[in-house]
mmCIF file of C-alpha atoms in Angstrom:
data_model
loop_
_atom_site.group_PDB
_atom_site.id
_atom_site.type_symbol
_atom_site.label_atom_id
_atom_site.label_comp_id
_atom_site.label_asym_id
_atom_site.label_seq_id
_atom_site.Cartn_x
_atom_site.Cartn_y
_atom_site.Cartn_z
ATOM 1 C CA UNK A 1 2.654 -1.722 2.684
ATOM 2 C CA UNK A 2 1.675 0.574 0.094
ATOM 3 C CA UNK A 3 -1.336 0.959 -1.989
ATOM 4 C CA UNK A 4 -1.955 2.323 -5.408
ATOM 5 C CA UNK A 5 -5.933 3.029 -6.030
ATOM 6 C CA UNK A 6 -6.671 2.939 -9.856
ATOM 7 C CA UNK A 7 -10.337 1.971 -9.425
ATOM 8 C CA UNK A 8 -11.851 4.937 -11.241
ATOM 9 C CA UNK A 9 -9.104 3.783 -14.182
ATOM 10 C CA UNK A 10 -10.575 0.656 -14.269
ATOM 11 C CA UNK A 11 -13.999 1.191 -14.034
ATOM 12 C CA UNK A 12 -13.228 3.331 -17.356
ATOM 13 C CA UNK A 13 -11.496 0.260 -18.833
ATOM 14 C CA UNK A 14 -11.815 -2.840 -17.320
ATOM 15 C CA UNK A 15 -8.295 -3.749 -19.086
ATOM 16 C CA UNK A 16 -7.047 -0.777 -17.372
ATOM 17 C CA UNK A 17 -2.886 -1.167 -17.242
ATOM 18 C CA UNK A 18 -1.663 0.113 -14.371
ATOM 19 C CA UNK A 19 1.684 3.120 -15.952
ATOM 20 C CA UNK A 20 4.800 4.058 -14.634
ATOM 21 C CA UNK A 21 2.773 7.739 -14.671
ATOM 22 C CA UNK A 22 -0.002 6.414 -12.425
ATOM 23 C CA UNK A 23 3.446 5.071 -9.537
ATOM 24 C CA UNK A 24 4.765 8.704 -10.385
ATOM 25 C CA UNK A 25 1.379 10.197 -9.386
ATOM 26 C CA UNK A 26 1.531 8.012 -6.045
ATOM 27 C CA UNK A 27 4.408 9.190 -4.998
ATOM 28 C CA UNK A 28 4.190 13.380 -5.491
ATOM 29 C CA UNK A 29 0.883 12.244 -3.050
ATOM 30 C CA UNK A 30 2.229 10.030 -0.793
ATOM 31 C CA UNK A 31 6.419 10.337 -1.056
ATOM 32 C CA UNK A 32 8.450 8.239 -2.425
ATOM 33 C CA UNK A 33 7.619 4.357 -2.584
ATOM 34 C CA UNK A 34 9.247 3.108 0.876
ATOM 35 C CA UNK A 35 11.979 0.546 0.749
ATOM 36 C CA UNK A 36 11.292 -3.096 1.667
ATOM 37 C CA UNK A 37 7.451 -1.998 1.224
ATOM 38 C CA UNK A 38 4.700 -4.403 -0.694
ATOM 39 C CA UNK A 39 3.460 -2.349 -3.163
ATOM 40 C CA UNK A 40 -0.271 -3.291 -3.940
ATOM 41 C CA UNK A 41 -2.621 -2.093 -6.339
ATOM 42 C CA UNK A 42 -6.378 -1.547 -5.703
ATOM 43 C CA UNK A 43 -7.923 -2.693 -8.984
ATOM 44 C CA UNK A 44 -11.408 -3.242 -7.419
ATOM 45 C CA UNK A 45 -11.329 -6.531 -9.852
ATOM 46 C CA UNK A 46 -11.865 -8.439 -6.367
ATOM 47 C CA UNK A 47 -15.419 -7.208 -5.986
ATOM 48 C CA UNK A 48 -16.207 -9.914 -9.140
ATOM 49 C CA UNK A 49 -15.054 -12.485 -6.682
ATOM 50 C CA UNK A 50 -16.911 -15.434 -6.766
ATOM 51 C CA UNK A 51 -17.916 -14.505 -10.001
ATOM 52 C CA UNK A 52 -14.652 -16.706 -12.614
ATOM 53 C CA UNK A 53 -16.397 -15.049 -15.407
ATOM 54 C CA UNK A 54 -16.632 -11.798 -14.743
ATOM 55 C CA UNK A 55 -13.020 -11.773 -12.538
ATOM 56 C CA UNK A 56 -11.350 -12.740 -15.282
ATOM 57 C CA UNK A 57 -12.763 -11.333 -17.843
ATOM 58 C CA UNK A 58 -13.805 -14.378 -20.155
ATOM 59 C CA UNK A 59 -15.309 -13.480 -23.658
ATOM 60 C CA UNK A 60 -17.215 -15.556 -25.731
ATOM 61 C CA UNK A 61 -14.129 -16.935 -27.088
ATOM 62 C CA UNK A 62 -12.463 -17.541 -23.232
ATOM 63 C CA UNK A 63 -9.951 -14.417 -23.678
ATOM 64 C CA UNK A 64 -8.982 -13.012 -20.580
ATOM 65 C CA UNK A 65 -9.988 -9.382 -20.042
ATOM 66 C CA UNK A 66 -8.449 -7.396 -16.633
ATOM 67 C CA UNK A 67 -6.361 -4.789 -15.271
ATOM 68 C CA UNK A 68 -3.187 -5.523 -14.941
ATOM 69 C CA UNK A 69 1.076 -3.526 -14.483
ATOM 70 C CA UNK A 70 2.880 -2.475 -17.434
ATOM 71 C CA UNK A 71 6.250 -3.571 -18.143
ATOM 72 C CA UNK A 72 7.512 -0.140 -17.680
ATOM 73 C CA UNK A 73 6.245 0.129 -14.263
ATOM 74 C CA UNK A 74 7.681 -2.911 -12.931
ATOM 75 C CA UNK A 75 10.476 -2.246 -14.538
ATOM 76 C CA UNK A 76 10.566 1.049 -12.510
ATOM 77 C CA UNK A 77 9.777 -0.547 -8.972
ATOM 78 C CA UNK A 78 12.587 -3.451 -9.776
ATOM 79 C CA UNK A 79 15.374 -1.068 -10.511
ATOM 80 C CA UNK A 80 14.589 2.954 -9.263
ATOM 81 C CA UNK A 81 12.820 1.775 -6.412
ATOM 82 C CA UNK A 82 13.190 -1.710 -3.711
ATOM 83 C CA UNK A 83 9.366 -3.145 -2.456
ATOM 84 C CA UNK A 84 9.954 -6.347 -1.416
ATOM 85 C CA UNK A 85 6.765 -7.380 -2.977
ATOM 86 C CA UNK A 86 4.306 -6.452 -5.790
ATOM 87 C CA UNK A 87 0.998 -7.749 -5.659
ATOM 88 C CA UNK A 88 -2.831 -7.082 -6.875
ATOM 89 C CA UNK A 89 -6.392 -7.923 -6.433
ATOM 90 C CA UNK A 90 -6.735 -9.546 -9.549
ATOM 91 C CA UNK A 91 -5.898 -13.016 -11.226
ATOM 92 C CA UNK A 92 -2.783 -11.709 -12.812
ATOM 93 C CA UNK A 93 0.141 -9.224 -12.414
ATOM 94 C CA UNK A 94 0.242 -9.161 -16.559
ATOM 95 C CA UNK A 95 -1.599 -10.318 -19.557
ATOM 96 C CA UNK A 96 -1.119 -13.835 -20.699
ATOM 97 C CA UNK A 97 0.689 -15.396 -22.851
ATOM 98 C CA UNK A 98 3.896 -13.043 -22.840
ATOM 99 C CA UNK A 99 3.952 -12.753 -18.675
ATOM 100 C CA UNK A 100 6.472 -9.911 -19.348
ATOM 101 C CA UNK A 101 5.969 -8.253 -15.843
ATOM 102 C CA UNK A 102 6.075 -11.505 -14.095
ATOM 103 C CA UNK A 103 9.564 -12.126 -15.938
ATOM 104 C CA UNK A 104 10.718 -8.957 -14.429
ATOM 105 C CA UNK A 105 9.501 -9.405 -10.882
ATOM 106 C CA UNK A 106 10.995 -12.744 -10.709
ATOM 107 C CA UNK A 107 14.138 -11.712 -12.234
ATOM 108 C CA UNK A 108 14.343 -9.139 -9.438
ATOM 109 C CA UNK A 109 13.724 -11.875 -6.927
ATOM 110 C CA UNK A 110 10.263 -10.103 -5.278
ATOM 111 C CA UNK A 111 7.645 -11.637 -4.099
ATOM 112 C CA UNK A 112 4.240 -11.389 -6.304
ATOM 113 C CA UNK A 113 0.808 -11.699 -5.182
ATOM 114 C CA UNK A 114 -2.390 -11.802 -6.777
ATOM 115 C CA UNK A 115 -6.070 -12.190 -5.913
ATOM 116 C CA UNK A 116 -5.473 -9.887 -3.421
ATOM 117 C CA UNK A 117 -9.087 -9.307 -1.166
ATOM 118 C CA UNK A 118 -10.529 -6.079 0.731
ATOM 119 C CA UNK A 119 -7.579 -3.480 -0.515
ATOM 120 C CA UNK A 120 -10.079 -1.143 -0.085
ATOM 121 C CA UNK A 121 -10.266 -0.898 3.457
ATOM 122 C CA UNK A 122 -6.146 -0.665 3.353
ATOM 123 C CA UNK A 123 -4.821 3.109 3.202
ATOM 124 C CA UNK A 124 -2.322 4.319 0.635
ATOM 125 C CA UNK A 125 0.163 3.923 3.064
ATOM 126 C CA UNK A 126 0.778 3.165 6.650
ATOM 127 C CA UNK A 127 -0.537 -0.679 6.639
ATOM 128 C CA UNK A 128 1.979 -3.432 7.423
ATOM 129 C CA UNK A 129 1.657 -6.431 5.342
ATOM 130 C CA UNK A 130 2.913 -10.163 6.610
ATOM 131 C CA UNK A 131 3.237 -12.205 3.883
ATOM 132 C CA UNK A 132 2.330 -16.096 4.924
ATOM 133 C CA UNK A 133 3.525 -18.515 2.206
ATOM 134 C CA UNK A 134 2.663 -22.451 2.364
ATOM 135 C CA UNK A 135 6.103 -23.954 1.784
ATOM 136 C CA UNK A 136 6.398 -26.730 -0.563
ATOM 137 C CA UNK A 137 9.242 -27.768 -1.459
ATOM 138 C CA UNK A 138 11.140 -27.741 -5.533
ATOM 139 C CA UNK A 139 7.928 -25.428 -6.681
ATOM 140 C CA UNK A 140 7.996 -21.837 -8.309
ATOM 141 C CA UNK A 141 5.166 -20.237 -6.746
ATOM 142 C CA UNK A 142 2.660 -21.317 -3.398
ATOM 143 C CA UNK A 143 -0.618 -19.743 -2.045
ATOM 144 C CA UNK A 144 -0.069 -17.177 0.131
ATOM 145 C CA UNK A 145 -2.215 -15.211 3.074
ATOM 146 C CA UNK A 146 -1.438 -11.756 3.284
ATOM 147 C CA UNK A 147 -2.358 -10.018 6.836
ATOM 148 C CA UNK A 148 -2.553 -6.273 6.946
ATOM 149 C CA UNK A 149 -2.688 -4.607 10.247
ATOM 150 C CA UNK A 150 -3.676 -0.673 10.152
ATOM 151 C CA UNK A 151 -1.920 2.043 11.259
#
């Protein structure tokens, strides 16, 4: 498991979009982005949590307003690099109604998570992530619990 902290991005702009510059930055830190890793990003969007308002964002007019992956980006991780999963702490990998990003992660058959709690105690790199999904059976998507155990 690897994490990519872009809370001081978001605090900035709250519909921060997480670029293929920001992964690039990552990895002349940290290395390149490991192989068969779940890639996370650290959005701090959970700390809204209970809060459906303010976690997602809702104007007056019930637009959705978050931080969310570029196109680009995931279009990086799918093809120059291989996570097994991408996943967040918000309520969405991508901006509605287009779901670009979630077109490409699914394309690339990898495993996407969202609402994502307590990245913050997870270091950039190091964690191991088990992915528990609730199986049900013909359906596109299930609730998940993702475990981290530190290094």
């Amino acid at each position: 498991m690897v994490k990519l902290d872009v809370q001081s991005k978001v605090e900035a702009d709250p519909e921060y979009i997480v670029t293929l510059s920001d992964i690039h930055d990552w990895e002349s830190r940290y290395g390149r982005v490991p192989d068969g890793c779940l890639f996370v990003v650290d959005t701090g969007q959970c700390r809204f949590w209970p809060n459906r308002t303010t976690y997602m964002g809702l104007d007056e007019n019930g637009d959705r307003h978050f931080p969310s992956l570029a196109p680009d980006a995931a279009t990086f991780l799918t093809s120059e690099r291989s996570p097994y999963g991408i996943g967040l702490d918000g309520p969405s990998l991508d901006h509605y109604p287009e779901l670009t990003v979630h077109k490409i992660l699914a394309a690339a058959s990898l495993y996407t998570t969202e609402n994502l709690a307590c990245l913050s105690r997870v270091p950039a790199k190091g964690a191991t992530a088990v992915i528990l999904p609730m199986k049900i059976l013909g359906a596109s998507g299930a609730p998940v619990r993702v475990v981290a155990t530190l290094p």
